[in-house]
XYZ file of C-alpha atoms in Angstrom:
389
model
C 18.317 -5.558 -14.993
C 14.816 -4.851 -16.370
C 12.048 -6.939 -14.685
C 9.502 -6.143 -17.446
C 7.598 -9.353 -18.159
C 10.074 -11.466 -16.150
C 7.681 -12.444 -13.417
C 3.956 -12.789 -12.815
C 1.653 -12.681 -9.767
C -0.162 -16.015 -9.762
C -1.636 -16.060 -6.224
C -3.202 -13.438 -3.969
C -5.133 -13.718 -0.694
C -6.362 -11.157 1.816
C -7.228 -12.433 5.331
C -10.886 -11.861 6.096
C -10.329 -11.050 9.793
C -10.078 -7.438 11.081
C -9.794 -8.455 14.712
C -7.748 -11.504 15.849
C -7.386 -11.563 19.644
C -7.052 -15.324 19.723
C -4.779 -15.801 16.701
C -0.961 -15.490 16.891
C 1.015 -13.438 14.479
C 2.704 -16.587 13.173
C -0.629 -18.252 12.570
C -1.899 -15.236 10.574
C 1.187 -15.518 8.348
C 0.518 -19.247 7.847
C -3.104 -18.685 7.010
C -2.438 -16.013 4.381
C 0.397 -18.092 2.916
C -1.931 -21.096 2.551
C -4.608 -18.884 1.065
C -2.355 -17.503 -1.603
C -0.972 -20.952 -2.412
C -4.486 -22.331 -2.773
C -5.395 -19.423 -5.063
C -2.409 -20.188 -7.246
C -2.935 -23.948 -7.144
C 0.511 -24.560 -5.746
C 1.956 -26.476 -2.677
C 4.298 -24.976 -0.042
C 6.982 -27.272 -1.318
C 6.942 -25.287 -4.592
C 8.126 -22.190 -2.749
C 11.879 -21.424 -3.125
C 11.817 -17.733 -2.284
C 10.455 -16.013 0.807
C 9.842 -12.303 1.271
C 8.570 -10.451 4.371
C 9.510 -7.475 6.573
C 9.632 -6.857 10.272
C 5.990 -7.658 10.825
C 7.000 -11.359 10.606
C 7.473 -13.055 14.023
C 10.849 -13.427 15.618
C 13.801 -12.909 13.224
C 11.699 -12.167 10.166
C 12.123 -14.534 7.207
C 14.191 -17.042 9.311
C 11.405 -17.556 11.807
C 8.782 -17.611 9.163
C 10.508 -20.323 7.217
C 10.920 -22.357 10.403
C 7.238 -22.004 11.360
C 5.962 -22.866 7.878
C 8.445 -25.579 7.181
C 9.921 -23.858 4.136
C 13.340 -24.416 2.623
C 13.906 -21.463 0.233
C 17.064 -20.740 -1.676
C 16.422 -17.025 -1.541
C 15.151 -14.737 1.283
C 14.488 -10.994 1.623
C 13.326 -9.073 4.735
C 13.547 -5.538 3.407
C 11.849 -3.031 5.683
C 10.560 0.263 4.319
C 7.299 0.635 6.248
C 4.103 0.911 4.174
C 6.037 0.595 0.954
C 7.687 -2.686 1.909
C 5.351 -5.035 0.134
C 5.295 -3.009 -3.072
C 9.068 -3.294 -2.928
C 8.883 -7.028 -2.169
C 7.060 -7.705 -5.404
C 9.788 -5.844 -7.279
C 12.488 -7.725 -5.350
C 10.804 -11.069 -6.048
C 10.639 -10.241 -9.751
C 14.305 -9.261 -9.719
C 15.268 -12.532 -7.909
C 13.264 -14.583 -10.392
C 14.814 -12.758 -13.384
C 18.211 -13.435 -11.909
C 17.509 -17.115 -11.403
C 17.666 -16.974 -7.650
C 14.224 -18.508 -7.227
C 11.183 -19.583 -9.337
C 8.263 -19.279 -6.972
C 8.299 -16.528 -4.372
C 6.003 -16.237 -1.307
C 5.340 -12.727 0.101
C 3.407 -12.568 3.391
C 2.116 -9.751 5.652
C 0.359 -10.127 9.046
C -0.383 -7.793 11.960
C -2.371 -7.544 15.221
C -2.366 -3.836 16.097
C -6.006 -3.775 16.960
C -5.837 -6.867 19.237
C -2.732 -5.468 20.837
C -4.519 -2.113 21.526
C -1.836 -0.097 19.700
C -2.392 3.684 19.487
C -0.962 3.702 15.990
C -0.082 7.114 14.723
C -1.031 9.138 17.796
C 1.638 8.275 20.296
C 5.335 9.207 20.048
C 7.557 6.281 19.276
C 10.588 5.396 21.518
C 13.774 7.342 20.771
C 16.330 5.214 19.006
C 19.664 6.383 20.449
C 21.536 4.591 17.656
C 19.890 6.767 14.989
C 21.818 9.981 14.835
C 19.069 11.738 12.882
C 16.530 11.362 15.659
C 18.382 13.572 18.176
C 17.076 16.633 16.221
C 13.465 15.439 16.098
C 12.731 13.234 19.160
C 12.720 16.080 21.703
C 9.689 17.572 19.888
C 7.767 14.320 20.376
C 6.384 14.223 16.867
C 3.828 11.524 16.099
C 2.797 10.132 12.700
C -0.491 12.011 12.608
C 1.137 15.317 13.445
C 3.844 14.837 10.780
C 1.298 14.078 8.055
C -0.741 17.047 9.208
C 2.289 19.250 8.623
C 2.314 18.107 5.037
C -1.404 18.760 4.641
C -1.170 22.223 6.135
C 1.901 23.084 3.898
C -0.030 21.836 0.835
C -2.920 24.061 1.776
C -0.640 27.074 2.226
C 1.222 26.526 -1.028
C -1.617 25.540 -3.362
C -4.901 26.465 -1.783
C -5.962 22.911 -1.119
C -8.918 22.643 1.202
C -10.145 20.248 3.850
C -13.211 19.682 1.696
C -11.024 18.428 -1.127
C -9.139 16.063 1.217
C -12.501 14.800 2.459
C -13.452 13.724 -1.016
C -10.749 11.029 -0.783
C -12.403 9.502 2.230
C -15.789 9.799 0.457
C -14.508 7.894 -2.498
C -13.042 5.111 -0.325
C -16.355 4.781 1.597
C -18.312 4.469 -1.672
C -16.109 1.423 -2.528
C -15.990 -0.052 1.010
C -19.781 -0.392 1.095
C -19.416 -3.312 -1.318
C -16.699 -5.082 0.760
C -18.210 -7.339 3.427
C -14.875 -7.494 5.340
C -14.250 -3.722 5.463
C -13.979 -2.129 8.941
C -15.979 0.913 7.815
C -18.744 0.162 5.294
C -20.917 3.301 5.793
C -20.848 5.732 2.942
C -19.855 9.174 4.290
C -20.280 12.682 2.995
C -17.802 15.511 2.884
C -19.665 17.234 5.746
C -19.428 14.123 7.850
C -15.679 13.945 7.326
C -15.303 17.592 8.322
C -17.575 17.081 11.353
C -15.432 14.274 12.705
C -13.095 15.276 15.522
C -9.756 16.833 14.656
C -6.788 14.530 15.281
C -4.046 16.798 14.132
C -5.043 20.065 12.470
C -6.112 20.033 9.575
C -6.627 16.245 9.629
C -9.908 14.914 11.026
C -10.525 11.398 12.373
C -12.017 10.371 9.043
C -8.893 11.610 7.247
C -7.038 8.844 8.975
C -6.802 5.141 8.125
C -8.465 2.380 10.216
C -6.558 0.223 12.681
C -7.091 -3.465 12.073
C -5.676 -6.959 12.388
C -5.257 -9.252 9.386
C -2.866 -9.647 6.481
C -2.289 -10.904 3.037
C -0.008 -12.857 0.785
C 1.109 -12.970 -2.822
C 2.773 -15.631 -4.996
C 5.127 -14.390 -7.717
C 6.469 -16.886 -10.204
C 8.430 -17.308 -13.399
C 6.345 -17.038 -16.592
C 6.929 -20.697 -17.317
C 5.430 -21.623 -13.972
C 2.515 -19.225 -14.448
C 1.640 -20.788 -17.825
C 1.296 -24.238 -16.133
C -1.386 -22.954 -13.744
C -5.088 -22.404 -14.204
C -5.195 -18.878 -12.849
C -5.178 -15.588 -14.712
C -1.736 -14.242 -14.199
C -0.758 -10.586 -13.642
C 2.459 -9.450 -15.297
C 4.921 -7.207 -13.466
C 5.839 -4.551 -16.028
C 7.810 -1.951 -14.085
C 8.878 -0.961 -10.615
C 10.665 1.924 -8.806
C 11.979 2.439 -5.244
C 13.423 5.518 -3.586
C 13.942 7.127 -0.113
C 12.540 10.400 0.808
C 14.342 12.387 3.548
C 14.824 15.736 5.116
C 17.542 16.925 2.814
C 19.655 18.409 5.557
C 16.746 20.235 7.100
C 15.280 21.563 3.886
C 12.436 19.183 2.950
C 9.685 19.939 0.499
C 6.655 18.791 2.545
C 4.439 18.810 -0.525
C 6.526 16.264 -2.437
C 7.271 12.590 -1.699
C 9.725 10.089 -3.129
C 6.871 9.000 -5.404
C 8.117 11.764 -7.668
C 11.114 9.478 -8.232
C 9.564 6.022 -8.083
C 6.664 6.810 -10.372
C 8.797 7.884 -13.391
C 11.156 4.959 -12.826
C 8.227 2.501 -12.920
C 6.556 4.047 -15.897
C 9.821 4.160 -17.833
C 10.445 0.465 -17.295
C 6.891 -0.463 -18.142
C 6.881 1.657 -21.269
C 3.700 3.400 -20.160
C 2.520 6.767 -18.899
C -0.037 7.718 -16.239
C -2.639 8.116 -18.959
C -2.468 4.431 -19.618
C -3.462 3.470 -16.035
C -7.093 2.441 -15.621
C -6.943 1.659 -11.915
C -4.699 2.905 -9.084
C -4.053 1.384 -5.660
C -2.481 4.135 -3.582
C -1.379 3.845 0.025
C -3.796 5.829 2.127
C -2.598 6.120 5.707
C -4.119 9.592 5.581
C -6.084 11.473 2.874
C -3.051 13.766 2.305
C -0.921 10.693 1.498
C -3.127 9.975 -1.482
C -3.359 13.563 -2.721
C 0.438 14.036 -2.731
C 1.059 10.608 -4.344
C -1.392 11.413 -7.184
C 0.556 14.514 -8.018
C 3.997 12.895 -7.664
C 3.026 9.944 -9.764
C 1.963 12.257 -12.624
C -1.796 11.820 -12.575
C -2.095 15.558 -12.170
C 0.274 18.509 -11.851
C 1.750 19.506 -8.511
C -0.872 21.617 -6.655
C -3.722 20.260 -8.768
C -4.481 17.269 -6.537
C -7.364 18.910 -4.676
C -9.171 19.649 -7.921
C -8.367 16.163 -9.264
C -10.109 14.349 -6.372
C -13.066 16.600 -5.608
C -16.520 15.917 -6.736
C -15.939 12.123 -6.849
C -12.825 12.167 -9.059
C -11.671 8.843 -7.491
C -15.004 7.011 -7.381
C -15.251 3.939 -9.719
C -17.695 4.395 -12.579
C -17.821 8.107 -11.931
C -14.415 9.630 -11.602
C -11.256 10.245 -13.532
C -9.262 7.509 -11.849
C -10.801 4.685 -9.781
C -8.736 4.116 -6.699
C -8.675 1.640 -3.789
C -11.855 -0.140 -4.798
C -11.760 -2.386 -1.749
C -12.039 0.645 0.517
C -8.317 0.954 1.071
C -6.653 1.697 4.432
C -9.100 4.505 5.026
C -12.063 2.113 5.234
C -11.162 -1.523 4.691
C -7.974 -2.797 6.243
C -4.565 -1.506 7.514
C -2.744 -4.308 9.329
C 0.693 -3.767 10.845
C 1.129 -0.302 9.284
C 1.886 -2.151 6.016
C -0.899 -1.128 3.614
C 1.213 -1.855 0.532
C 0.269 -5.581 0.523
C -3.503 -4.952 0.227
C -2.819 -2.397 -2.545
C -1.274 -5.031 -4.682
C -4.024 -7.564 -3.881
C -6.786 -5.222 -5.019
C -4.800 -4.365 -8.229
C -4.581 -8.061 -8.943
C -8.383 -8.390 -8.490
C -8.986 -5.522 -10.879
C -6.727 -6.990 -13.523
C -8.196 -10.436 -13.144
C -11.700 -8.932 -13.391
C -12.671 -10.372 -9.959
C -13.222 -7.121 -8.004
C -16.711 -6.504 -6.795
C -18.984 -5.929 -9.816
C -20.054 -2.510 -8.508
C -16.431 -1.272 -8.551
C -14.827 -3.468 -11.254
C -13.105 -1.331 -13.927
C -14.407 -2.605 -17.275
C -11.668 -4.181 -19.361
C -8.946 -3.248 -16.860
C -5.628 -3.843 -18.527
C -3.100 -1.692 -16.677
C -2.984 -0.959 -12.965
C -0.645 0.849 -10.552
C 0.119 0.008 -6.893
C 2.022 2.606 -4.866
C 3.247 2.604 -1.231
C 4.614 5.163 1.161
C 6.328 4.065 4.355
C 7.676 5.883 7.392
C 6.981 9.576 7.972
C 6.049 11.665 4.952
C 7.376 14.834 6.636
C 10.756 13.384 7.449
C 12.268 10.113 6.331
C 10.086 7.770 4.239
C 10.298 5.133 1.528
C 8.270 5.035 -1.609
C 7.734 2.125 -4.032
C 5.692 1.891 -7.257
C 4.580 -1.050 -9.352
C 3.035 -1.120 -12.805
C 1.028 -4.279 -13.427
C -0.774 -5.642 -16.487
C -3.333 -8.293 -17.372
C -1.492 -11.049 -19.290
């Protein structure tokens, strides 16, 4: 079933906090839900579909509905890491197209900073029920190391440099300076990125995303509902989802599942990468962005370094404005689920409500892309193509 034009994003809200030591996870979910409902001009009783992943308290959607007093007729707690909330928009559109619900609420919240989590730099517990981990867990791989493997392989295969990766952080910082809520608002240079401490060779501290509390929410609705509201709606044109895995021990560390999800989304939308005026791309690390740009078709495989260098991603200056809120590299990265904020900023761009310094003039088509899990082993990718109504 094609979802092209079958659903529209009518509400979007990003929590302003980046540190919430005195706020519960459930309360954060409630606050972002109310924010998105207010943005759409709807009441919680209008919600008949609920979407969230494992960042929700307790038993996911069940506990969330209990806490918020919701009575949906459709629920979805799909978990694919950082790509979860890109996928949830697609799933909400599919549910709406199938008549399973009319107004869907999608919420994200997290408190990794308040909880003091060493996200990405500490080995995770070995899951004895996952047979694939018995071959990896003994080596105590951590997320930063696994992404560093991808970066080093890309450098070996294509001559990509640390300076080119640094340009991705530089672009994010140019955008974050205009975001009053961003964790890192200081504009940085390539030299400053390279001078920051190594975390996992060749990735420096400034090649890595921030750790923050916060969250966000979206409201996706039937076109008939959208037309009854006084907000500029954003149309879901196309979507793609796919897993990336080790392929029996023979992975290509320079390619992600975005090479599958991108073409799927573009085909359904009836567009090509050349039509996209703004891109929100999951940026857990700078290498995540570079590989995604190649896999999504914005440049050829191996050309990512040249595509991003010299400000290629800076709004008003580069080839493709990206993550104009500062992204996960500078703005916000709650609960290891950066896909939500990617959709929210794409909505702002299409509505024309992004900060004037980074607003893409006449933005009509935007892309949001997420990568979840471990890029070097098993991961999930999801891509959305969105349009101004």
